[in-house]
Amino acid sequence: MRVYNTLTSRKEEFIPVEKDAVRIYACGVTVYDLCHIGHARSAIVFDVIRNYLKYRGYSVTYIRNFTDIDDKIIKRAQEEGLSWKEVAEKYTDEYYRDMDALGIKRADVEPRATEYIQDMIEIIKGLIEKGYAYEVDGDVFFEVKRFPEYGKLSKKPVDQLEAGARVEVDERKRSPLDFALWKSSKEGEPAWESPWGPGRPGWHIECSAMSLKHFGETFDIHGGGADLIFPHHENEIAQSEAYTGKPFVRYWLHNGFITISKEKMSKSLGNFFTIRDILREFDPEVVRTFLLGTHYRSPIEFSREQLRETEVSIDRFYSTLLRIDAYIQRMSRKERKIQEDERFRTRIEGFPERFEEAMDDDFNTALALGHMFELIKEINRYIDAKPSGERARQLLEEAVNRLREAGRVLNIFQRTPSEWHLSLLRTKNIPYSEEEILDRIRMRQKARTEKDWERADAIRDELREAGIVLEDTPQGTTWRVSVGETAEG
RNA sequence: GGCGGCGUACCCAAGUGGCUAAGGGAGAGGUCUGCAAAACCUUUAUUCGCCGGUUCGAAUCCGGCCGCCGCCUCCA
């Protein structure tokens, strides 16, 4: 496996500290507001990375933290008239609601910053003792100058940074680059006791403390959005390595942004869609697939049109499943060897290798998806060749199993066609229940048997109007929700 | 200003030295069908922003130019 390491700016062979175990820490969110799809992307990317490492046989421990105390939370608490804790709890719940809906599995450890205050204080004390940090009026700062490797992750020359540093500079800092490890609290602000008086931790120290506690001094993968490279991750490295004297992280992985009109989606620009907004319009599987259709380091331009197209391609998978079932039911039991058998078998057998090759190359989910859709095409092609007998049945089942197995890593292709369509009925607010649709189909079937084409077409048109498409097959009529067009209403 | 990234068909997107430049969507033609739908087949990049260079050979490496974006402040 090769992964792109931000630290070295190149793809490297992936070798974990322990041969068969991988430890991943991904930065989660600050719980002060609803998540937008940029947060979803990051969560999905690292969810998939975790899944794939497991698929590859590693025993994986995955940590994803919550920042549950910081300025934005305090501000939000004032606005909403709640305590900071209530704000944090509220938006942690909202986070789970959204991420669960997207099918993102929980991390193995989900630490909250405020549960590790003592650990942070220990590290800060250690950093002061070692001369890497200094206290001023109850605040503690990390002295960047004392850590010569500062800038190695973000490739920022320290002198340049200092020259360009913004003006809000705290006069008490020895250098504008120095960052807060501990902040004294003002009147009425949340506070914890510390050797430097009441206060709260700076943002960066929590990740150092929590990863050290659960993973020890050096672990394998640290991830997050590319906007965390500087200063957050740069600062984590400085604190952690200054404190332990050991390399902090082996592989730094960063996902790219979601853009709108080419600009980064962000709270401050106000150009964001919340996960909730999107899930009102699109099935979670569509959202996942859309986000995984581009390599994780590249930007993704948010586009409803592209989401629609993704919906069509997912539908293609479930339609194919439906077709397979119908075909097998009606297929002759007679063993008939056809030319297509060998070609199909070869495509099926080679699939896992192609999938793994793609994923082994820096988690190339876009290429992996390409292979999956290629196999779907092969399935349809095979059915068109009219195979029959036990061999055909086995090959078709094998192909589906392979697709589902690969799909498990991306957490797509895991439902039945029926589940998919019922979900679409809900998402698109279609005013028919499954029973009502089946009822119409029966009525239409009667008309068809009587060759009353006018009536049969009228029923079909009525459903079509509501977004339901009927398909007549030799095995009977099936229904599906029309995809690829904007939902009515 | 410093550092970094991107520019592949009508749209999205993979591909970073050599087999036919994946895959999805859209368009056109065909097979199938009562008509449809779906599916399949054929078709849509002799070419990868532009110009040079290296090489037997480049979308892929090097240089320049043009355009777009990100980080340098909280940010997934």
Coordinates of C-alpha atoms (C1' of nucleotides) in Angstrom, one line a residue:
Chain A
M1 CA 0.0 0.0 0.0
R2 CA 1.1 3.5 -0.8
V3 CA -0.2 6.6 0.8
Y4 CA 0.5 10.2 0.2
N5 CA 2.2 11.8 3.2
T6 CA 1.8 15.5 3.6
L7 CA 4.9 15.5 5.7
T8 CA 7.1 14.3 2.9
S9 CA 4.9 15.5 0.0
R10 CA 5.0 12.2 -1.7
K11 CA 3.5 8.8 -1.8
E12 CA 5.2 6.3 0.5
E13 CA 5.0 2.6 1.2
F14 CA 2.7 2.3 4.2
I15 CA 4.4 0.5 7.1
P16 CA 2.7 0.8 10.4
V17 CA 4.6 0.9 13.7
E18 CA 3.2 -2.5 14.6
K19 CA 3.1 -5.0 11.8
D20 CA -0.6 -5.9 11.9
A21 CA -2.1 -3.0 13.8
V22 CA -2.9 0.5 12.6
R23 CA -3.6 3.5 14.8
I24 CA -5.5 6.3 13.2
Y25 CA -6.4 9.7 14.7
A26 CA -8.6 12.0 12.7
C27 CA -9.6 15.4 13.8
G28 CA -13.3 15.6 14.3
V29 CA -15.3 18.8 14.7
T30 CA -15.8 21.6 17.1
V31 CA -19.4 21.1 18.2
Y32 CA -20.9 24.6 18.0
D33 CA -23.1 24.3 14.9
L34 CA -24.6 21.9 12.3
C35 CA -22.1 20.1 10.1
H36 CA -21.9 20.9 6.4
I37 CA -20.9 18.5 3.7
G38 CA -17.3 19.5 3.9
H39 CA -17.3 17.9 7.4
A40 CA -19.1 14.9 5.8
R41 CA -16.4 14.5 3.3
S42 CA -13.7 14.3 5.9
A43 CA -15.7 11.9 8.0
I44 CA -16.4 9.7 5.0
V45 CA -12.8 9.7 3.7
F46 CA -11.4 8.5 7.0
D47 CA -14.3 6.1 7.5
V48 CA -13.4 4.5 4.2
I49 CA -9.7 4.5 5.0
R50 CA -10.4 2.7 8.2
N51 CA -12.7 0.2 6.5
Y52 CA -10.1 -0.5 3.8
L53 CA -7.3 -1.1 6.3
K54 CA -9.6 -3.6 8.1
Y55 CA -10.4 -5.2 4.7
R56 CA -6.6 -5.5 4.2
G57 CA -6.4 -7.5 7.5
Y58 CA -5.1 -4.8 9.8
S59 CA -6.5 -4.5 13.3
V60 CA -7.4 -0.9 13.3
T61 CA -8.0 1.5 16.2
Y62 CA -9.6 4.7 15.1
I63 CA -9.9 7.8 17.2
R64 CA -12.0 10.8 16.3
N65 CA -12.2 13.6 18.7
F66 CA -14.8 16.3 19.6
T67 CA -13.6 19.7 20.5
D68 CA -16.2 20.6 23.1
I69 CA -14.6 23.8 24.6
D70 CA -13.4 26.8 22.6
D71 CA -14.3 30.4 21.8
K72 CA -16.9 29.6 19.2
I73 CA -18.8 27.4 21.6
I74 CA -18.7 30.0 24.3
K75 CA -19.9 32.6 21.8
R76 CA -22.7 30.3 20.7
A77 CA -23.7 29.6 24.2
Q78 CA -24.2 33.3 24.8
E79 CA -26.2 33.6 21.6
E80 CA -28.5 30.7 22.4
G81 CA -28.7 31.4 26.1
L82 CA -27.3 28.0 27.0
S83 CA -24.3 26.9 28.9
W84 CA -21.2 25.9 26.9
K85 CA -21.8 22.3 27.9
E86 CA -25.4 22.4 26.6
V87 CA -24.2 23.8 23.3
A88 CA -21.5 21.1 23.0
E89 CA -24.0 18.3 23.9
K90 CA -26.6 19.6 21.5
Y91 CA -24.3 19.8 18.6
T92 CA -22.6 16.5 19.4
D93 CA -26.1 15.0 19.2
E94 CA -26.7 16.7 15.9
Y95 CA -23.4 15.5 14.6
Y96 CA -24.3 11.9 15.4
R97 CA -27.7 12.3 13.8
D98 CA -26.1 13.5 10.5
M99 CA -23.2 11.1 10.4
D100 CA -25.4 8.1 11.3
A101 CA -27.7 9.1 8.5
L102 CA -24.7 9.1 6.2
G103 CA -23.8 5.6 7.3
I104 CA -20.5 6.7 8.9
K105 CA -19.6 4.2 11.6
R106 CA -18.5 5.4 15.0
A107 CA -14.8 5.6 15.9
D108 CA -13.4 3.2 18.4
V109 CA -12.6 6.1 20.8
E110 CA -14.4 9.4 20.6
P111 CA -12.7 11.6 23.2
R112 CA -14.0 15.0 24.2
A113 CA -11.4 17.6 25.0
T114 CA -12.8 18.5 28.4
E115 CA -12.4 14.9 29.6
Y116 CA -8.6 15.3 29.2
I117 CA -7.9 18.5 30.9
Q118 CA -5.6 16.9 33.5
D119 CA -3.6 15.2 30.7
M120 CA -3.2 18.5 28.9
I121 CA -2.0 20.2 32.1
E122 CA 0.6 17.5 32.6
I123 CA 2.0 18.1 29.1
I124 CA 2.0 21.8 29.4
K125 CA 3.9 21.5 32.7
G126 CA 6.4 19.3 31.0
L127 CA 6.8 21.7 28.2
I128 CA 7.5 24.6 30.6
E129 CA 10.0 22.4 32.4
K130 CA 11.8 21.6 29.2
G131 CA 11.9 25.2 28.3
Y132 CA 9.5 25.0 25.3
A133 CA 6.8 27.0 26.9
Y134 CA 6.4 30.1 29.1
E135 CA 3.7 31.5 31.3
V136 CA 2.5 35.1 31.2
D137 CA -0.4 36.2 33.5
G138 CA -2.0 32.9 33.6
D139 CA -1.6 32.1 29.9
V140 CA 0.9 29.6 28.7
F141 CA 2.4 29.9 25.2
F142 CA 4.5 27.5 23.2
E143 CA 7.7 29.1 22.1
V144 CA 8.0 28.2 18.4
K145 CA 11.6 29.4 18.2
R146 CA 12.6 26.6 20.5
F147 CA 11.4 24.0 18.1
P148 CA 13.7 24.2 15.1
E149 CA 11.7 21.8 13.0
Y150 CA 8.6 24.1 13.2
G151 CA 7.1 24.4 9.7
K152 CA 8.1 21.0 8.5
L153 CA 4.6 19.8 7.8
S154 CA 3.2 22.9 6.2
K155 CA 6.5 23.7 4.5
K156 CA 6.4 27.2 5.9
P157 CA 9.7 29.0 6.5
V158 CA 9.4 30.4 10.0
D159 CA 11.0 33.7 9.1
Q160 CA 8.4 34.2 6.4
L161 CA 5.7 33.5 8.7
E162 CA 6.9 35.9 11.2
A163 CA 7.2 38.6 8.6
G164 CA 3.6 38.0 7.5
A165 CA 2.0 37.4 10.8
R166 CA -1.2 39.2 11.3
V167 CA -1.7 42.1 13.6
E168 CA -3.9 40.8 16.3
V169 CA -0.7 39.9 18.0
D170 CA -0.8 39.4 21.7
E171 CA 1.9 41.8 23.0
R172 CA 2.8 39.4 25.8
K173 CA 4.0 36.7 23.4
R174 CA 7.7 36.5 22.7
S175 CA 7.0 36.0 19.1
P176 CA 3.8 36.4 17.0
L177 CA 4.1 32.7 16.0
D178 CA 3.9 31.4 19.6
F179 CA 0.6 29.8 20.3
A180 CA -1.5 29.3 23.3
L181 CA -1.4 26.1 25.3
W182 CA -3.5 27.4 28.1
K183 CA -5.7 30.4 28.2
S184 CA -6.7 32.1 31.4
S185 CA -10.4 32.6 31.7
K186 CA -12.2 35.9 31.9
E187 CA -15.0 36.5 34.3
G188 CA -18.0 34.2 33.6
E189 CA -16.1 32.0 31.2
P190 CA -15.8 28.3 31.7
A191 CA -12.7 27.5 33.7
W192 CA -10.6 24.6 35.1
E193 CA -8.1 24.8 37.8
S194 CA -4.5 24.7 36.8
P195 CA -1.0 25.6 38.1
W196 CA -1.4 28.9 36.2
G197 CA -4.8 29.7 37.7
P198 CA -8.3 29.1 36.3
G199 CA -8.4 28.7 32.5
R200 CA -9.0 26.4 29.6
P201 CA -6.8 24.7 27.1
G202 CA -5.8 26.1 23.8
W203 CA -7.1 24.3 20.8
H204 CA -4.2 22.3 19.6
I205 CA -3.1 20.7 22.9
E206 CA -6.2 18.4 23.1
C207 CA -5.1 16.3 20.1
S208 CA -1.6 15.8 21.5
A209 CA -3.0 14.8 24.9
M210 CA -5.6 12.4 23.7
S211 CA -3.5 10.7 21.1
L212 CA -0.7 10.3 23.6
K213 CA -3.0 8.8 26.1
H214 CA -4.6 6.3 23.8
F215 CA -1.8 5.7 21.2
G216 CA 1.5 6.5 23.0
E217 CA 4.2 8.7 21.6
T218 CA 4.2 7.6 18.0
F219 CA 1.3 6.4 15.9
D220 CA 0.5 5.7 12.3
I221 CA -1.9 8.0 10.6
H222 CA -3.2 11.4 11.6
G223 CA -5.8 12.9 9.3
G224 CA -8.1 15.8 8.8
G225 CA -9.1 18.4 6.3
A226 CA -6.3 20.2 4.5
D227 CA -7.1 23.4 6.3
L228 CA -5.8 21.8 9.5
I229 CA -2.3 21.5 8.2
F230 CA -1.5 24.9 9.4
P231 CA -1.5 25.9 12.1
H232 CA -3.3 23.0 13.9
H233 CA -1.3 20.0 12.9
E234 CA 1.9 22.0 12.7
N235 CA 1.4 23.0 16.3
E236 CA 0.5 19.5 17.4
I237 CA 3.8 18.2 16.0
A238 CA 5.7 20.9 17.8
Q239 CA 4.0 20.2 21.2
S240 CA 4.1 16.5 21.0
E241 CA 7.6 16.1 19.7
A242 CA 9.0 18.7 22.0
Y243 CA 7.3 16.9 24.9
T244 CA 8.2 13.3 24.1
G245 CA 11.3 13.7 22.0
K246 CA 9.9 11.1 19.6
P247 CA 8.4 11.4 16.1
F248 CA 4.7 12.1 16.6
V249 CA 3.0 10.6 13.5
R250 CA 4.3 8.6 10.6
Y251 CA 1.7 9.5 7.9
W252 CA -0.2 12.7 7.7
L253 CA -3.2 12.4 5.4
H254 CA -5.3 15.4 4.4
N255 CA -8.5 15.5 2.4
G256 CA -9.3 18.3 0.0
F257 CA -12.2 20.8 0.2
I258 CA -15.6 21.0 -1.2
T259 CA -16.0 24.1 -3.3
I260 CA -18.9 26.1 -4.5
S261 CA -18.2 28.1 -7.6
K262 CA -14.6 27.0 -7.2
E263 CA -14.3 28.6 -3.7
K264 CA -13.8 26.7 -0.6
M265 CA -17.1 25.9 1.2
S266 CA -16.8 27.5 4.7
K267 CA -18.8 28.9 7.5
S268 CA -17.2 32.3 7.2
L269 CA -18.0 32.7 3.5
G270 CA -21.5 31.5 4.2
N271 CA -21.4 29.3 1.0
F272 CA -22.2 26.0 2.6
F273 CA -24.9 23.4 2.6
T274 CA -25.5 21.4 5.8
I275 CA -25.6 17.7 5.6
R276 CA -29.2 18.0 6.6
D277 CA -30.0 20.2 3.6
I278 CA -28.5 17.7 1.3
L279 CA -30.1 14.6 2.8
R280 CA -33.5 16.1 2.3
E281 CA -32.9 15.9 -1.4
F282 CA -30.6 13.0 -1.8
D283 CA -30.2 9.5 -0.5
P284 CA -27.1 9.0 1.8
E285 CA -25.7 6.5 -0.5
V286 CA -25.8 9.0 -3.3
V287 CA -23.9 11.5 -1.2
R288 CA -21.3 9.0 -0.2
T289 CA -20.7 7.9 -3.8
F290 CA -20.6 11.4 -5.1
L291 CA -17.9 12.3 -2.5
L292 CA -15.9 9.1 -3.2
G293 CA -16.1 9.6 -7.0
T294 CA -13.2 12.1 -6.7
H295 CA -9.8 11.3 -5.2
Y296 CA -9.8 12.4 -1.5
R297 CA -7.1 15.0 -2.0
S298 CA -8.7 16.8 -4.9
P299 CA -11.2 19.5 -4.5
I300 CA -14.9 18.6 -5.3
E301 CA -17.1 21.2 -6.8
F302 CA -20.5 20.8 -5.2
S303 CA -23.1 20.2 -7.8
R304 CA -26.7 19.1 -7.6
E305 CA -26.4 18.0 -11.2
Q306 CA -23.5 15.7 -10.3
L307 CA -25.5 14.4 -7.4
R308 CA -28.3 13.6 -9.7
E309 CA -26.0 11.8 -12.0
T310 CA -24.6 9.8 -9.1
E311 CA -28.1 8.9 -8.2
V312 CA -28.5 7.5 -11.7
S313 CA -25.4 5.4 -11.4
I314 CA -26.4 3.9 -8.0
D315 CA -29.7 3.1 -9.5
R316 CA -27.9 1.3 -12.2
F317 CA -26.5 -1.1 -9.6
Y318 CA -29.9 -1.8 -8.0
S319 CA -31.6 -2.1 -11.4
T320 CA -29.0 -4.7 -12.3
L321 CA -29.7 -6.7 -9.2
L322 CA -33.3 -6.7 -10.0
R323 CA -32.6 -7.8 -13.5
I324 CA -30.4 -10.6 -12.2
D325 CA -33.1 -11.9 -9.9
A326 CA -35.7 -11.8 -12.6
Y327 CA -33.4 -13.5 -15.0
I328 CA -32.4 -16.3 -12.7
Q329 CA -35.9 -17.0 -11.8
R330 CA -36.9 -17.6 -15.3
M331 CA -33.7 -19.0 -16.7
S332 CA -33.6 -22.5 -18.0
R333 CA -32.0 -25.1 -15.7
K334 CA -30.4 -26.6 -18.7
E335 CA -26.6 -26.2 -18.6
R336 CA -25.6 -24.3 -21.7
K337 CA -22.0 -23.5 -22.2
I338 CA -21.6 -20.2 -24.0
Q339 CA -18.7 -18.2 -25.2
E340 CA -19.3 -15.4 -22.7
D341 CA -18.8 -17.7 -19.7
E342 CA -15.0 -17.6 -19.8
R343 CA -14.8 -13.9 -20.4
F344 CA -17.2 -13.2 -17.6
R345 CA -15.5 -15.5 -15.2
T346 CA -12.2 -13.8 -15.9
R347 CA -13.7 -10.4 -15.3
I348 CA -15.1 -11.5 -12.0
E349 CA -12.0 -13.2 -10.8
G350 CA -9.8 -10.3 -11.6
F351 CA -12.1 -7.8 -9.9
P352 CA -10.8 -8.0 -6.3
E353 CA -7.3 -7.5 -7.6
R354 CA -8.3 -4.4 -9.6
F355 CA -10.2 -3.0 -6.6
E356 CA -7.3 -3.6 -4.3
E357 CA -4.8 -2.1 -6.7
A358 CA -6.9 1.0 -6.8
M359 CA -7.3 1.3 -3.1
D360 CA -3.7 0.4 -2.4
D361 CA -2.7 3.4 -4.4
D362 CA -3.5 6.1 -1.9
F363 CA -7.1 5.0 -1.5
N364 CA -8.1 5.8 -5.0
T365 CA -11.8 5.3 -4.5
A366 CA -12.7 7.0 -7.8
L367 CA -10.8 4.4 -9.7
A368 CA -12.2 1.6 -7.5
L369 CA -15.7 2.9 -8.3
G370 CA -14.9 2.8 -12.0
H371 CA -14.0 -0.9 -11.7
M372 CA -17.2 -1.6 -9.9
F373 CA -19.3 0.0 -12.6
E374 CA -17.3 -1.9 -15.2
L375 CA -18.3 -5.1 -13.5
I376 CA -21.9 -4.1 -13.5
K377 CA -21.6 -3.6 -17.2
E378 CA -20.1 -7.1 -17.6
I379 CA -23.0 -8.5 -15.7
N380 CA -25.6 -7.0 -18.0
R381 CA -23.6 -8.0 -21.0
Y382 CA -23.5 -11.6 -19.7
I383 CA -27.2 -11.7 -19.2
D384 CA -27.8 -10.4 -22.7
A385 CA -25.8 -13.4 -24.0
K386 CA -28.6 -15.6 -22.5
P387 CA -26.7 -18.0 -20.4
S388 CA -28.4 -20.8 -18.6
G389 CA -27.9 -23.5 -15.9
E390 CA -26.2 -23.7 -12.6
R391 CA -22.9 -22.3 -13.9
A392 CA -24.6 -19.1 -15.0
R393 CA -26.4 -18.8 -11.7
Q394 CA -23.2 -19.2 -9.8
L395 CA -21.3 -16.7 -11.9
L396 CA -24.0 -14.1 -11.5
E397 CA -24.1 -14.6 -7.7
E398 CA -20.4 -14.5 -7.5
A399 CA -20.3 -11.2 -9.4
V400 CA -22.8 -9.7 -7.0
N401 CA -20.9 -10.9 -4.0
R402 CA -17.7 -9.4 -5.2
L403 CA -19.5 -6.1 -5.8
R404 CA -21.1 -6.1 -2.4
E405 CA -17.8 -7.0 -0.7
A406 CA -16.0 -4.1 -2.3
G407 CA -19.0 -1.9 -1.6
R408 CA -18.8 -2.8 2.0
V409 CA -15.5 -0.9 2.2
L410 CA -17.1 2.2 0.7
N411 CA -20.3 1.5 2.5
I412 CA -22.3 1.5 -0.7
F413 CA -24.2 -1.2 -2.6
Q414 CA -25.3 -2.8 0.7
R415 CA -29.1 -2.6 0.3
T416 CA -31.7 -4.5 -1.6
P417 CA -33.3 -2.9 -4.7
S418 CA -36.5 -2.7 -2.7
E419 CA -34.8 -0.8 0.2
W420 CA -33.3 1.5 -2.4
H421 CA -36.5 2.3 -4.0
L422 CA -38.5 2.7 -0.8
S423 CA -35.8 5.1 0.3
L424 CA -36.2 7.1 -2.9
L425 CA -39.9 7.2 -2.5
R426 CA -39.3 8.9 0.9
T427 CA -36.5 11.2 -0.3
K428 CA -38.5 12.4 -3.3
N429 CA -41.8 12.7 -1.4
I430 CA -43.6 10.6 -3.9
P431 CA -47.3 10.4 -3.0
Y432 CA -47.7 6.7 -3.6
S433 CA -47.0 3.8 -1.2
E434 CA -45.6 0.6 -2.5
E435 CA -49.1 -1.0 -2.1
E436 CA -50.7 1.7 -4.2
I437 CA -48.1 1.2 -6.9
L438 CA -48.5 -2.6 -7.0
D439 CA -52.2 -2.0 -7.2
R440 CA -51.8 0.2 -10.3
I441 CA -49.5 -2.4 -11.8
R442 CA -52.1 -5.2 -11.3
M443 CA -54.8 -3.0 -12.9
R444 CA -52.5 -2.2 -15.8
Q445 CA -51.6 -5.9 -16.2
K446 CA -55.3 -6.7 -16.6
A447 CA -55.6 -4.0 -19.3
R448 CA -52.6 -5.3 -21.0
T449 CA -53.9 -8.9 -21.1
E450 CA -57.0 -7.5 -22.7
K451 CA -54.8 -5.5 -25.1
D452 CA -56.4 -2.3 -23.9
W453 CA -53.2 -0.4 -24.6
E454 CA -54.8 3.0 -24.1
R455 CA -55.8 2.2 -20.5
A456 CA -52.5 0.5 -19.8
D457 CA -50.6 3.5 -21.0
A458 CA -52.8 5.9 -19.0
I459 CA -51.9 4.1 -15.8
R460 CA -48.2 4.1 -16.8
D461 CA -48.4 7.8 -17.5
E462 CA -50.1 8.6 -14.2
L463 CA -47.3 7.0 -12.3
R464 CA -44.7 8.5 -14.6
E465 CA -46.1 11.9 -13.7
A466 CA -45.5 11.1 -10.0
G467 CA -41.9 10.0 -10.7
I468 CA -42.4 6.3 -10.9
V469 CA -41.3 4.3 -13.9
L470 CA -42.8 1.0 -14.9
E471 CA -40.8 -1.6 -16.7
D472 CA -42.3 -4.5 -18.5
T473 CA -40.1 -7.6 -18.5
P474 CA -40.8 -11.1 -19.5
Q475 CA -41.0 -11.8 -15.8
G476 CA -43.7 -9.2 -15.2
T477 CA -43.8 -5.5 -14.5
T478 CA -41.4 -3.9 -12.1
W479 CA -41.4 -0.4 -10.8
R480 CA -38.7 2.0 -9.8
V481 CA -38.4 5.6 -8.8
S482 CA -37.4 7.8 -11.7
V483 CA -33.9 9.1 -11.1
G484 CA -31.7 11.7 -12.6
E485 CA -34.2 14.5 -12.6
T486 CA -35.0 17.0 -10.0
A487 CA -37.6 15.7 -7.6
E488 CA -41.0 17.2 -8.0
G489 CA -42.1 19.9 -5.5
Chain B
rG1 C1' 4.7 38.8 -1.0
rG2 C1' 5.9 33.4 0.8
rC3 C1' 4.5 28.2 0.2
rG4 C1' 1.5 24.5 -2.2
rG5 C1' -2.0 22.5 -5.7
rC6 C1' -4.9 22.2 -10.1
rG7 C1' -6.2 22.8 -15.8
rU8 C1' -7.9 15.4 -19.5
rA9 C1' -14.4 14.9 -24.3
rC10 C1' -20.6 18.5 -23.8
rC11 C1' -20.5 17.7 -17.9
rC12 C1' -18.0 14.9 -13.8
rA13 C1' -13.6 12.1 -13.5
rA14 C1' -9.2 8.1 -13.3
rG15 C1' -4.7 7.9 -15.5
rU16 C1' 2.0 10.8 -13.7
rG17 C1' 7.3 7.8 -19.2
rG18 C1' 5.5 3.1 -23.8
rC19 C1' -0.2 -1.8 -24.3
rU20 C1' -6.9 0.5 -27.3
rA21 C1' -6.3 7.9 -22.6
rA22 C1' -10.7 3.9 -17.1
rG23 C1' -15.6 4.7 -15.4
rG24 C1' -20.3 7.5 -14.8
rG25 C1' -23.7 11.1 -16.9
rA26 C1' -25.6 13.6 -21.4
rG27 C1' -26.2 13.5 -27.0
rA28 C1' -26.8 10.5 -31.8
rG29 C1' -27.9 5.8 -34.4
rG30 C1' -29.2 0.6 -33.8
rU31 C1' -31.0 -4.3 -31.3
rC32 C1' -35.1 -5.6 -28.0
rU33 C1' -40.4 -4.0 -26.9
rG34 C1' -47.8 -3.6 -28.2
rC35 C1' -45.6 1.2 -27.4
rA36 C1' -42.2 2.4 -23.7
rA37 C1' -38.5 1.7 -20.0
rA38 C1' -34.2 -0.9 -18.8
rA39 C1' -30.2 -3.4 -20.8
rC40 C1' -26.7 -4.1 -24.7
rC41 C1' -24.0 -2.6 -29.3
rU42 C1' -22.0 1.4 -32.2
rU43 C1' -20.7 6.5 -31.9
rU44 C1' -18.8 11.6 -29.5
rA45 C1' -10.6 13.4 -26.9
rU46 C1' -5.2 11.1 -33.4
rU47 C1' -5.6 14.0 -28.1
rC48 C1' -4.6 15.7 -22.5
rG49 C1' -4.6 24.9 -21.0
rC50 C1' -0.6 27.2 -24.4
rC51 C1' 4.7 27.3 -26.1
rG52 C1' 9.4 25.3 -26.0
rG53 C1' 12.9 21.3 -24.2
rU54 C1' 14.7 16.2 -22.5
rU55 C1' 13.8 11.2 -24.5
rC56 C1' 13.7 6.1 -29.4
rG57 C1' 9.0 7.4 -27.0
rA58 C1' 5.4 12.3 -22.6
rA59 C1' -1.2 13.8 -20.8
rU60 C1' 2.8 11.9 -17.6
rC61 C1' 9.7 14.6 -16.7
rC62 C1' 12.0 19.9 -17.2
rG63 C1' 11.5 25.4 -18.3
rG64 C1' 8.4 29.6 -19.5
rC65 C1' 3.5 31.6 -20.2
rC66 C1' -1.9 31.9 -19.4
rG67 C1' -6.1 30.7 -16.2
rC68 C1' -8.2 28.9 -11.6
rC69 C1' -7.8 27.6 -6.4
rG70 C1' -5.9 26.7 -1.4
rC71 C1' -2.8 27.8 3.1
rC72 C1' -0.2 31.9 5.5
rU73 C1' -6.4 34.1 10.9
rC74 C1' -11.0 30.2 13.3
rC75 C1' -12.0 26.5 9.6
rA76 C1' -13.1 19.4 7.5

